[in-house]
Amino acid sequence: MKLYYSPGACSLSPHIVACEAGIDLELVKVDLGEHRTESGADFTEINPKGYVPVLQLEGGELLTEGPAVVQFLAEQKPERELAPEYGTLAHYRLLEWLNYISTEVHKAFVPLFWNGADEEKARARKIVGRRFDFIEAQFGHDYLLGDGFSVADAYLYTVFSWLEKQNIPTDRWPKLEAFRKRMEARPGVQRALREEGLQ
Ligand SMILES: N[C@@H](CCC(=O)N[C@@H](CS)C(=O)NCC(=O)O)C(=O)O
């Protein structure tokens, strides 16, 4: 399988999941400013949505949307237990977190990524802060769903790492800072970071 990614972007989440699952991916770097792959191909012809992540399956089909991609990858290696079993309450907790991270945290960062007005950016920083306050308050174990790693942790780790890039101090969230260190001690996370040139 092939993963279209941009270093440190939300595509890092499925990349981490693949490494944790022991799935070897062919990686294709995308320049998101130019919407071109490293070989110069027009990325919008590959994904008309124009964004990463895109997972290309062995048969050539394309799967997009991070939360769907991470669950698909987890299901390729059920023995790794990267996602709770379908139909259990834990499964719906996973969906609850993936949806929260996607729609409330990830998207709250968007004004910070583009050249928006200062006022808009200040508002985004406040909203992002409140979203992480909620996660910090809920965080009672080593990982989001409990004591074991799940695909939601890969996504949380990715969006948490964006704070530093935006010069937003993270000491307000000590449990999440400890979580980041716990994640960075995992060989799967280290491999993904190395492969994206982030280490
Ligand atoms: N809904 C999509 C959002 C993906 C997304 O926002 N990707 C960003 C990187 S984190 C991107 O590629 N942006 C480039 C663009 O929109 O042109 C998902 O969850 O996968």
Tab-separated table of C-alpha atoms and ligand atoms in Angstrom:
chain	number	residue	atom	x	y	z
A	1	MET	CA	0.000	0.000	0.000
A	2	LYS	CA	1.024	3.571	-0.659
A	3	LEU	CA	0.567	6.558	1.656
A	4	TYR	CA	0.540	10.086	0.277
A	5	TYR	CA	1.773	12.282	3.107
A	6	SER	CA	3.341	15.573	4.063
A	7	PRO	CA	5.884	15.593	6.926
A	8	GLY	CA	4.204	16.250	10.272
A	9	ALA	CA	0.768	16.847	8.752
A	10	CYS	CA	-2.306	14.859	9.781
A	11	SER	CA	-1.035	12.059	7.523
A	12	LEU	CA	1.495	11.351	10.295
A	13	SER	CA	-1.363	9.676	12.174
A	14	PRO	CA	-1.984	6.839	9.656
A	15	HIS	CA	1.764	6.596	9.138
A	16	ILE	CA	2.217	5.933	12.878
A	17	VAL	CA	-0.638	3.419	12.820
A	18	ALA	CA	0.947	1.524	9.910
A	19	CYS	CA	4.283	1.407	11.773
A	20	GLU	CA	2.535	0.230	14.958
A	21	ALA	CA	0.675	-2.424	12.949
A	22	GLY	CA	3.860	-3.605	11.256
A	23	ILE	CA	2.552	-2.673	7.803
A	24	ASP	CA	5.209	-1.490	5.362
A	25	LEU	CA	3.944	1.405	3.272
A	26	GLU	CA	5.398	2.973	0.182
A	27	LEU	CA	5.585	6.669	1.095
A	28	VAL	CA	4.911	9.429	-1.414
A	29	LYS	CA	5.696	12.936	-0.214
A	30	VAL	CA	3.314	15.704	-1.300
A	31	ASP	CA	4.094	19.415	-1.446
A	32	LEU	CA	0.833	20.818	-0.093
A	33	GLY	CA	1.635	24.374	-1.226
A	34	GLU	CA	2.085	23.311	-4.848
A	35	HIS	CA	-0.206	20.259	-4.697
A	36	ARG	CA	2.494	18.172	-6.385
A	37	THR	CA	4.038	14.855	-5.455
A	38	GLU	CA	7.807	14.537	-5.196
A	39	SER	CA	7.887	13.172	-8.757
A	40	GLY	CA	6.067	16.303	-9.970
A	41	ALA	CA	2.630	14.700	-10.499
A	42	ASP	CA	-0.425	16.884	-9.990
A	43	PHE	CA	-1.735	15.716	-6.618
A	44	THR	CA	-5.256	16.997	-7.291
A	45	GLU	CA	-5.490	14.426	-10.085
A	46	ILE	CA	-4.764	11.719	-7.517
A	47	ASN	CA	-7.038	13.134	-4.805
A	48	PRO	CA	-9.481	15.754	-6.084
A	49	LYS	CA	-9.949	16.814	-2.435
A	50	GLY	CA	-6.380	18.118	-2.657
A	51	TYR	CA	-5.306	16.951	0.789
A	52	VAL	CA	-3.394	14.210	2.582
A	53	PRO	CA	-3.664	11.520	3.854
A	54	VAL	CA	-4.450	9.272	0.903
A	55	LEU	CA	-3.975	5.547	1.200
A	56	GLN	CA	-3.697	3.670	-2.063
A	57	LEU	CA	-4.674	0.043	-1.651
A	58	GLU	CA	-3.058	-2.889	-3.433
A	59	GLY	CA	-5.899	-2.969	-5.977
A	60	GLY	CA	-5.401	0.730	-6.746
A	61	GLU	CA	-8.462	2.024	-4.847
A	62	LEU	CA	-7.931	5.193	-2.843
A	63	LEU	CA	-9.048	5.698	0.738
A	64	THR	CA	-9.121	9.210	2.208
A	65	GLU	CA	-10.146	10.844	5.522
A	66	GLY	CA	-7.726	10.154	8.364
A	67	PRO	CA	-10.238	8.557	10.776
A	68	ALA	CA	-11.326	6.066	8.089
A	69	VAL	CA	-7.745	5.358	7.019
A	70	VAL	CA	-6.506	4.581	10.548
A	71	GLN	CA	-9.403	2.192	11.198
A	72	PHE	CA	-8.808	0.446	7.870
A	73	LEU	CA	-5.121	-0.015	8.731
A	74	ALA	CA	-5.940	-1.330	12.219
A	75	GLU	CA	-8.292	-3.894	10.705
A	76	GLN	CA	-5.541	-5.277	8.464
A	77	LYS	CA	-3.767	-6.528	11.604
A	78	PRO	CA	-6.480	-7.323	14.189
A	79	GLU	CA	-3.979	-9.264	16.273
A	80	ARG	CA	-2.209	-5.980	17.110
A	81	GLU	CA	-5.406	-4.720	18.824
A	82	LEU	CA	-5.027	-1.131	17.655
A	83	ALA	CA	-8.788	-0.509	17.716
A	84	PRO	CA	-11.535	-1.966	19.936
A	85	GLU	CA	-13.800	-4.607	18.470
A	86	TYR	CA	-16.734	-3.370	16.400
A	87	GLY	CA	-19.999	-3.208	18.347
A	88	THR	CA	-18.435	-2.721	21.769
A	89	LEU	CA	-18.845	0.492	23.732
A	90	ALA	CA	-15.063	0.944	23.470
A	91	HIS	CA	-15.439	0.994	19.681
A	92	TYR	CA	-17.869	3.901	19.945
A	93	ARG	CA	-15.511	5.651	22.367
A	94	LEU	CA	-12.876	5.380	19.676
A	95	LEU	CA	-15.219	6.952	17.112
A	96	GLU	CA	-16.131	9.632	19.656
A	97	TRP	CA	-12.458	10.582	20.089
A	98	LEU	CA	-11.568	10.378	16.403
A	99	ASN	CA	-14.487	12.637	15.598
A	100	TYR	CA	-13.588	15.094	18.364
A	101	ILE	CA	-9.960	15.278	17.272
A	102	SER	CA	-10.934	15.644	13.627
A	103	THR	CA	-13.722	18.187	13.824
A	104	GLU	CA	-12.969	20.070	17.042
A	105	VAL	CA	-9.175	19.993	17.369
A	106	HIS	CA	-7.687	19.474	13.899
A	107	LYS	CA	-10.033	21.931	12.206
A	108	ALA	CA	-9.609	24.493	14.995
A	109	PHE	CA	-5.930	24.778	13.932
A	110	VAL	CA	-6.750	25.717	10.333
A	111	PRO	CA	-6.712	29.545	10.769
A	112	LEU	CA	-3.212	29.191	12.289
A	113	PHE	CA	-1.880	27.406	9.205
A	114	TRP	CA	-2.850	30.046	6.694
A	115	ASN	CA	-2.109	33.759	6.428
A	116	GLY	CA	-5.249	34.889	8.181
A	117	ALA	CA	-5.958	38.055	10.171
A	118	ASP	CA	-4.311	38.346	13.620
A	119	GLU	CA	-7.727	38.505	15.265
A	120	GLU	CA	-8.772	35.250	13.616
A	121	LYS	CA	-5.515	33.597	14.706
A	122	ALA	CA	-5.886	34.791	18.311
A	123	ARG	CA	-9.388	33.314	18.392
A	124	ALA	CA	-8.125	30.037	16.956
A	125	ARG	CA	-5.409	29.837	19.644
A	126	LYS	CA	-8.071	30.254	22.325
A	127	ILE	CA	-10.303	27.566	20.833
A	128	VAL	CA	-7.401	25.141	20.352
A	129	GLY	CA	-6.426	25.733	24.004
A	130	ARG	CA	-9.939	24.930	25.208
A	131	ARG	CA	-10.040	21.743	23.132
A	132	PHE	CA	-6.812	20.483	24.722
A	133	ASP	CA	-8.068	21.563	28.183
A	134	PHE	CA	-10.966	19.153	27.680
A	135	ILE	CA	-8.686	16.287	26.636
A	136	GLU	CA	-6.328	16.966	29.551
A	137	ALA	CA	-9.271	16.822	31.988
A	138	GLN	CA	-10.477	13.524	30.507
A	139	PHE	CA	-7.048	11.917	30.337
A	140	GLY	CA	-6.966	9.348	33.134
A	141	HIS	CA	-4.722	6.572	31.815
A	142	ASP	CA	-1.607	6.138	29.702
A	143	TYR	CA	-3.554	6.467	26.443
A	144	LEU	CA	-6.847	7.998	25.372
A	145	LEU	CA	-8.913	4.805	25.588
A	146	GLY	CA	-7.164	3.338	28.611
A	147	ASP	CA	-3.874	1.574	29.247
A	148	GLY	CA	-3.237	0.422	25.687
A	149	PHE	CA	-2.367	2.330	22.522
A	150	SER	CA	-5.144	2.791	19.957
A	151	VAL	CA	-5.336	4.560	16.611
A	152	ALA	CA	-6.864	7.612	18.345
A	153	ASP	CA	-3.517	8.150	20.104
A	154	ALA	CA	-1.711	8.489	16.786
A	155	TYR	CA	-4.093	11.275	15.788
A	156	LEU	CA	-3.930	12.978	19.200
A	157	TYR	CA	-0.122	12.842	19.156
A	158	THR	CA	-0.088	14.418	15.690
A	159	VAL	CA	-2.347	17.373	16.528
A	160	PHE	CA	-0.600	17.920	19.883
A	161	SER	CA	2.719	18.219	18.037
A	162	TRP	CA	1.325	21.163	16.060
A	163	LEU	CA	1.233	23.322	19.213
A	164	GLU	CA	5.004	23.598	19.314
A	165	LYS	CA	5.126	24.555	15.638
A	166	GLN	CA	2.667	27.344	16.436
A	167	ASN	CA	4.775	28.448	19.428
A	168	ILE	CA	1.965	27.579	21.821
A	169	PRO	CA	3.487	26.478	25.160
A	170	THR	CA	2.319	23.001	26.191
A	171	ASP	CA	3.143	23.120	29.931
A	172	ARG	CA	-0.548	23.887	30.608
A	173	TRP	CA	-1.277	20.224	29.723
A	174	PRO	CA	1.104	18.078	31.854
A	175	LYS	CA	-0.772	14.816	31.223
A	176	LEU	CA	-0.613	15.402	27.486
A	177	GLU	CA	3.078	16.293	27.700
A	178	ALA	CA	3.684	12.962	29.486
A	179	PHE	CA	1.583	11.246	26.801
A	180	ARG	CA	3.754	12.790	24.084
A	181	LYS	CA	6.900	11.398	25.745
A	182	ARG	CA	5.226	7.975	26.138
A	183	MET	CA	4.364	8.009	22.440
A	184	GLU	CA	7.881	9.045	21.433
A	185	ALA	CA	9.283	6.070	23.340
A	186	ARG	CA	7.321	3.689	21.077
A	187	PRO	CA	9.385	2.170	18.254
A	188	GLY	CA	6.459	2.549	15.814
A	189	VAL	CA	6.241	6.287	16.469
A	190	GLN	CA	10.021	6.672	16.234
A	191	ARG	CA	10.023	4.894	12.891
A	192	ALA	CA	7.258	7.099	11.461
A	193	LEU	CA	9.031	10.269	12.647
A	194	ARG	CA	12.319	9.066	11.184
A	195	GLU	CA	10.724	8.200	7.845
A	196	GLU	CA	9.186	11.688	7.658
A	197	GLY	CA	12.518	13.331	8.494
A	198	LEU	CA	11.145	14.678	11.782
A	199	GLN	CA	13.769	13.212	14.124
B	1	LIG	N1	-10.862	15.748	6.446
B	1	LIG	C1	-9.508	15.423	6.102
B	1	LIG	C2	-8.630	16.637	6.331
B	1	LIG	C3	-7.220	16.409	5.858
B	1	LIG	C4	-6.387	17.672	5.952
B	1	LIG	O1	-6.817	18.718	6.506
B	1	LIG	N2	-5.156	17.597	5.431
B	1	LIG	C5	-4.260	18.749	5.410
B	1	LIG	C6	-2.943	18.424	6.112
B	1	LIG	S1	-3.178	18.181	7.852
B	1	LIG	C7	-3.924	19.065	3.964
B	1	LIG	O2	-3.486	18.187	3.221
B	1	LIG	N3	-4.152	20.331	3.555
B	1	LIG	C8	-3.830	20.777	2.223
B	1	LIG	C9	-4.990	21.369	1.513
B	1	LIG	O3	-6.133	21.305	2.030
B	1	LIG	O4	-4.771	21.908	0.439
B	1	LIG	C10	-9.016	14.220	6.917
B	1	LIG	O5	-9.468	14.045	8.052
B	1	LIG	O6	-8.222	13.427	6.407
